[in-house]
Amino acid sequence: MAALRATLHVATLAAGARRALLGREGSLAGNCLAHRCLWDKLHSGPGVGSVPTFDWFFGYEEAQGFLLPLLQEAPAAYPLRVLDVGCGTSSLCTGLYTKCPIPVDVLGVDFSPVAVAHMNSLLEGGQDQIPLYPGHPASRLQFIQADAQNLEPVAPSGSFQLVLDKGTWDAVARGGLPGAYQLLSECLRVLSPRGTLIQFSDEDPDVRLPCLEQGSQGWTVTVQELGPFRGIPYFAYLVQVSH
């Protein structure tokens, strides 16, 4: 059942991207979701510029009820530093920046220059959009092109209270688990001592948990079910320092 679920998970990603972004013949099933050229193509595909953001799985509106209590309980920092790895053109960063009542300093990183350019344009009010304004006067938002498997150029160790991964492990793992474990290692490196890494996915716990436990020894891994959203159950995998 777990293997079938994992197979269906990849098929869902492929079909969703094809319908929402490409709008033409072809499938992602034969492509590696870990390759930057594919994401550049997706983020510059027909129809992408007509909408401000595009979300895998779900967006900020669905996640806020889960995220806000975590932010309120986070270690004291002003503002709270949040990193979204593989942010793409998701509404997660922009939602946190514009709607979160808690001061947050949000950094979205993606290895696709097309995605980063789109989000910076959105932030600044390009593409005939109204510029984004913070939900709290002290909140900040920035998008930078960076490889989530090598965050050294943009993220010092222990610098973020919250690290978000919405579908990035899923995509990187398509290129092999070593890359996914390197992604996990970098996410844990940049966490503050009492910080939290959250992976959002539709992958079943019996598939994801063993991988996370193997790659984050010495940390505590828990899971919470979210949704269902549009009929699909999702999971939040939380990695925190063991006490």
Coordinates of C-alpha atoms in Angstrom, one line a residue:
M1 CA 0.0 0.0 0.0
A2 CA 2.8 2.4 0.9
A3 CA 4.5 1.8 -2.5
L4 CA 1.2 2.3 -4.3
R5 CA 0.7 5.6 -2.4
A6 CA 4.2 6.8 -3.3
T7 CA 3.5 6.0 -7.0
L8 CA 0.2 7.8 -6.9
H9 CA 1.9 10.8 -5.2
V10 CA 4.3 11.3 -8.1
A11 CA 1.5 10.9 -10.6
T12 CA -0.6 13.5 -8.8
L13 CA 2.3 16.0 -8.9
A14 CA 2.8 15.4 -12.6
A15 CA -0.8 15.6 -13.5
G16 CA -1.3 18.8 -11.4
A17 CA 1.6 20.6 -12.9
R18 CA 0.6 19.6 -16.4
R19 CA -2.9 20.8 -16.0
A20 CA -2.2 24.0 -14.1
L21 CA 1.0 25.1 -15.7
L22 CA 1.6 23.5 -19.0
G23 CA -1.9 23.2 -20.4
R24 CA -0.6 21.1 -23.3
E25 CA 0.3 17.5 -24.2
G26 CA 2.9 15.7 -22.2
S27 CA 3.6 14.5 -18.7
L28 CA 6.2 15.1 -16.0
A29 CA 6.3 11.4 -15.4
G30 CA 9.3 11.1 -17.7
N31 CA 11.2 14.1 -16.3
C32 CA 13.2 14.4 -13.1
L33 CA 11.5 16.8 -10.7
A34 CA 14.9 17.6 -9.2
H35 CA 16.2 19.3 -12.4
R36 CA 16.2 23.1 -12.5
C37 CA 15.5 23.3 -16.2
L38 CA 12.2 21.6 -15.7
W39 CA 11.1 24.1 -13.0
D40 CA 12.3 27.1 -15.1
K41 CA 10.0 25.7 -17.9
L42 CA 7.1 25.2 -15.5
H43 CA 7.4 28.7 -14.0
S44 CA 7.6 30.4 -17.4
G45 CA 4.8 28.3 -18.9
P46 CA 1.6 29.6 -20.5
G47 CA -0.7 31.1 -17.9
V48 CA 1.8 31.4 -15.1
G49 CA 2.1 35.2 -15.4
S50 CA -1.7 35.6 -15.3
V51 CA -1.9 34.5 -11.6
P52 CA 0.2 35.9 -8.8
T53 CA 1.1 32.6 -7.2
F54 CA 0.8 28.8 -7.8
D55 CA 0.7 26.2 -5.0
W56 CA 1.6 22.6 -4.9
F57 CA -0.7 20.8 -2.4
F58 CA -2.2 23.9 -0.8
G59 CA -1.5 27.5 0.0
Y60 CA -1.1 29.8 2.9
E61 CA -4.9 30.1 3.5
E62 CA -5.1 26.3 4.3
A63 CA -1.8 26.3 6.3
Q64 CA -2.3 29.4 8.4
G65 CA -4.4 27.6 11.1
F66 CA -1.5 25.2 11.6
L67 CA 1.3 27.7 11.3
L68 CA 0.2 30.6 13.4
P69 CA 0.1 28.7 16.8
L70 CA 3.6 27.4 16.0
L71 CA 4.8 30.9 15.4
Q72 CA 3.2 32.1 18.6
E73 CA 5.1 29.4 20.5
A74 CA 8.4 29.9 18.8
P75 CA 11.5 30.9 20.7
A76 CA 11.7 34.6 21.4
A77 CA 13.1 36.5 18.4
Y78 CA 12.0 39.8 16.9
P79 CA 11.1 39.3 14.2
L80 CA 10.9 35.5 13.9
R81 CA 13.1 34.3 11.0
V82 CA 11.3 31.9 8.6
L83 CA 12.9 30.1 5.7
D84 CA 10.9 28.5 2.9
V85 CA 13.2 26.2 0.9
G86 CA 12.1 25.5 -2.7
C87 CA 9.5 28.3 -2.4
G88 CA 8.7 28.4 -6.2
T89 CA 5.8 30.7 -6.8
S90 CA 3.8 29.6 -3.7
S91 CA 1.6 31.8 -1.6
L92 CA 3.3 30.6 1.6
C93 CA 5.9 33.3 1.9
T94 CA 3.6 36.1 0.7
G95 CA 0.8 35.0 3.0
L96 CA 3.1 35.0 6.0
Y97 CA 4.4 38.4 5.1
T98 CA 1.1 40.1 4.4
K99 CA -1.3 38.3 6.7
C100 CA 0.6 37.1 9.8
P101 CA 0.0 39.3 12.8
I102 CA 3.3 38.2 14.3
P103 CA 6.4 40.0 13.1
V104 CA 8.3 37.7 10.7
D105 CA 11.4 38.0 8.6
V106 CA 10.7 35.6 5.7
L107 CA 13.3 34.4 3.2
G108 CA 12.1 32.4 0.2
V109 CA 14.8 30.5 -1.7
D110 CA 14.5 28.6 -5.0
F111 CA 17.0 27.4 -7.5
S112 CA 14.8 28.6 -10.4
P113 CA 15.7 32.1 -11.4
V114 CA 12.4 32.3 -13.2
A115 CA 10.5 31.6 -10.0
V116 CA 12.6 34.1 -7.9
A117 CA 12.2 36.8 -10.5
H118 CA 8.4 36.3 -10.6
M119 CA 8.1 36.5 -6.8
N120 CA 10.3 39.6 -6.5
S121 CA 8.2 41.3 -9.2
L122 CA 5.1 40.4 -7.3
L123 CA 6.6 41.8 -4.1
E124 CA 7.5 45.0 -5.8
G125 CA 4.2 45.4 -7.5
G126 CA 5.2 44.4 -11.0
Q127 CA 3.0 42.5 -13.5
D128 CA 0.2 45.1 -12.9
Q129 CA -0.1 43.9 -9.3
I130 CA -0.4 46.0 -6.2
P131 CA 2.8 46.0 -4.1
L132 CA 2.7 43.7 -1.1
Y133 CA 2.5 45.3 2.3
P134 CA 3.4 43.6 5.6
G135 CA 0.8 42.4 8.1
H136 CA 3.0 43.7 10.9
P137 CA 5.2 46.8 10.5
A138 CA 8.3 44.9 11.5
S139 CA 7.8 42.0 9.0
R140 CA 10.2 41.6 6.1
L141 CA 10.2 39.4 2.9
Q142 CA 13.0 38.6 0.5
F143 CA 13.4 36.1 -2.3
I144 CA 16.8 34.8 -3.3
Q145 CA 18.0 32.3 -5.9
A146 CA 19.8 29.5 -4.0
D147 CA 20.1 25.7 -4.0
A148 CA 18.3 24.3 -1.0
Q149 CA 21.0 21.5 -0.9
N150 CA 23.6 24.2 -0.3
L151 CA 22.3 27.1 1.7
E152 CA 25.7 28.3 3.0
P153 CA 25.8 31.4 0.7
V154 CA 22.4 32.7 2.1
A155 CA 21.8 31.1 5.5
P156 CA 24.3 30.8 8.4
S157 CA 24.0 27.9 10.8
G158 CA 21.3 28.3 13.5
S159 CA 19.8 31.4 11.9
F160 CA 16.1 30.5 11.5
Q161 CA 13.4 29.7 14.0
L162 CA 11.2 28.0 11.4
V163 CA 12.1 26.2 8.1
L164 CA 9.3 25.3 5.7
D165 CA 9.5 22.6 3.0
K166 CA 6.3 22.3 1.0
G167 CA 6.9 19.6 -1.6
T168 CA 10.6 20.2 -2.0
W169 CA 11.7 16.9 -0.4
D170 CA 9.2 15.2 -2.7
A171 CA 10.7 16.8 -5.8
V172 CA 14.4 16.3 -4.8
A173 CA 13.8 12.7 -3.8
R174 CA 12.8 12.0 -7.4
G175 CA 16.5 12.5 -8.2
G176 CA 17.5 10.1 -5.5
L177 CA 17.4 9.9 -1.7
P178 CA 21.0 11.2 -1.3
G179 CA 19.9 14.6 -2.6
A180 CA 16.9 14.5 -0.3
Y181 CA 19.1 13.7 2.7
Q182 CA 21.4 16.6 1.8
L183 CA 18.4 18.9 1.7
L184 CA 17.3 17.7 5.1
S185 CA 20.8 18.2 6.5
E186 CA 20.9 21.8 5.3
C187 CA 17.5 22.5 6.7
L188 CA 18.6 21.2 10.1
R189 CA 21.9 23.1 10.0
V190 CA 20.2 26.5 9.6
L191 CA 17.7 25.8 12.4
S192 CA 18.1 27.7 15.7
P193 CA 18.6 25.5 18.7
R194 CA 14.9 25.4 19.5
G195 CA 13.7 25.8 15.9
T196 CA 11.3 23.6 13.9
L197 CA 11.5 22.1 10.4
I198 CA 8.1 21.4 8.8
Q199 CA 7.8 19.3 5.7
F200 CA 4.3 19.5 4.1
S201 CA 3.5 16.5 1.9
D202 CA 0.8 14.1 0.8
E203 CA 3.2 11.2 1.3
D204 CA 2.1 8.6 3.9
P205 CA 3.8 8.5 7.2
D206 CA 4.8 4.9 6.7
V207 CA 7.0 6.1 3.8
R208 CA 8.2 9.5 5.0
L209 CA 8.8 8.9 8.7
P210 CA 11.5 6.2 8.4
C211 CA 13.5 8.4 6.0
L212 CA 13.2 11.4 8.3
E213 CA 14.2 9.4 11.3
Q214 CA 17.2 8.0 9.5
G215 CA 18.3 11.4 8.3
S216 CA 17.8 13.3 11.5
Q217 CA 19.1 11.1 14.2
G218 CA 19.2 13.0 17.5
W219 CA 16.1 15.0 16.5
T220 CA 12.5 14.3 17.3
V221 CA 10.2 13.6 14.4
T222 CA 6.4 13.9 14.7
V223 CA 3.6 14.0 12.2
Q224 CA 0.2 15.7 12.1
E225 CA -2.5 15.2 9.5
L226 CA -3.9 18.2 7.7
G227 CA -7.0 18.6 5.6
P228 CA -8.3 17.0 3.6
F229 CA -8.0 19.9 1.1
R230 CA -10.0 19.3 -2.1
G231 CA -10.5 15.7 -1.0
I232 CA -6.8 14.9 -0.4
P233 CA -5.3 14.4 3.1
Y234 CA -1.9 16.0 3.7
F235 CA 0.7 15.7 6.5
A236 CA 2.9 18.0 8.4
Y237 CA 6.2 16.4 9.4
L238 CA 7.8 18.3 12.2
V239 CA 11.5 17.8 13.1
Q240 CA 12.7 19.4 16.3
V241 CA 15.7 19.0 18.6
S242 CA 15.3 16.2 21.2
H243 CA 15.1 17.3 24.8

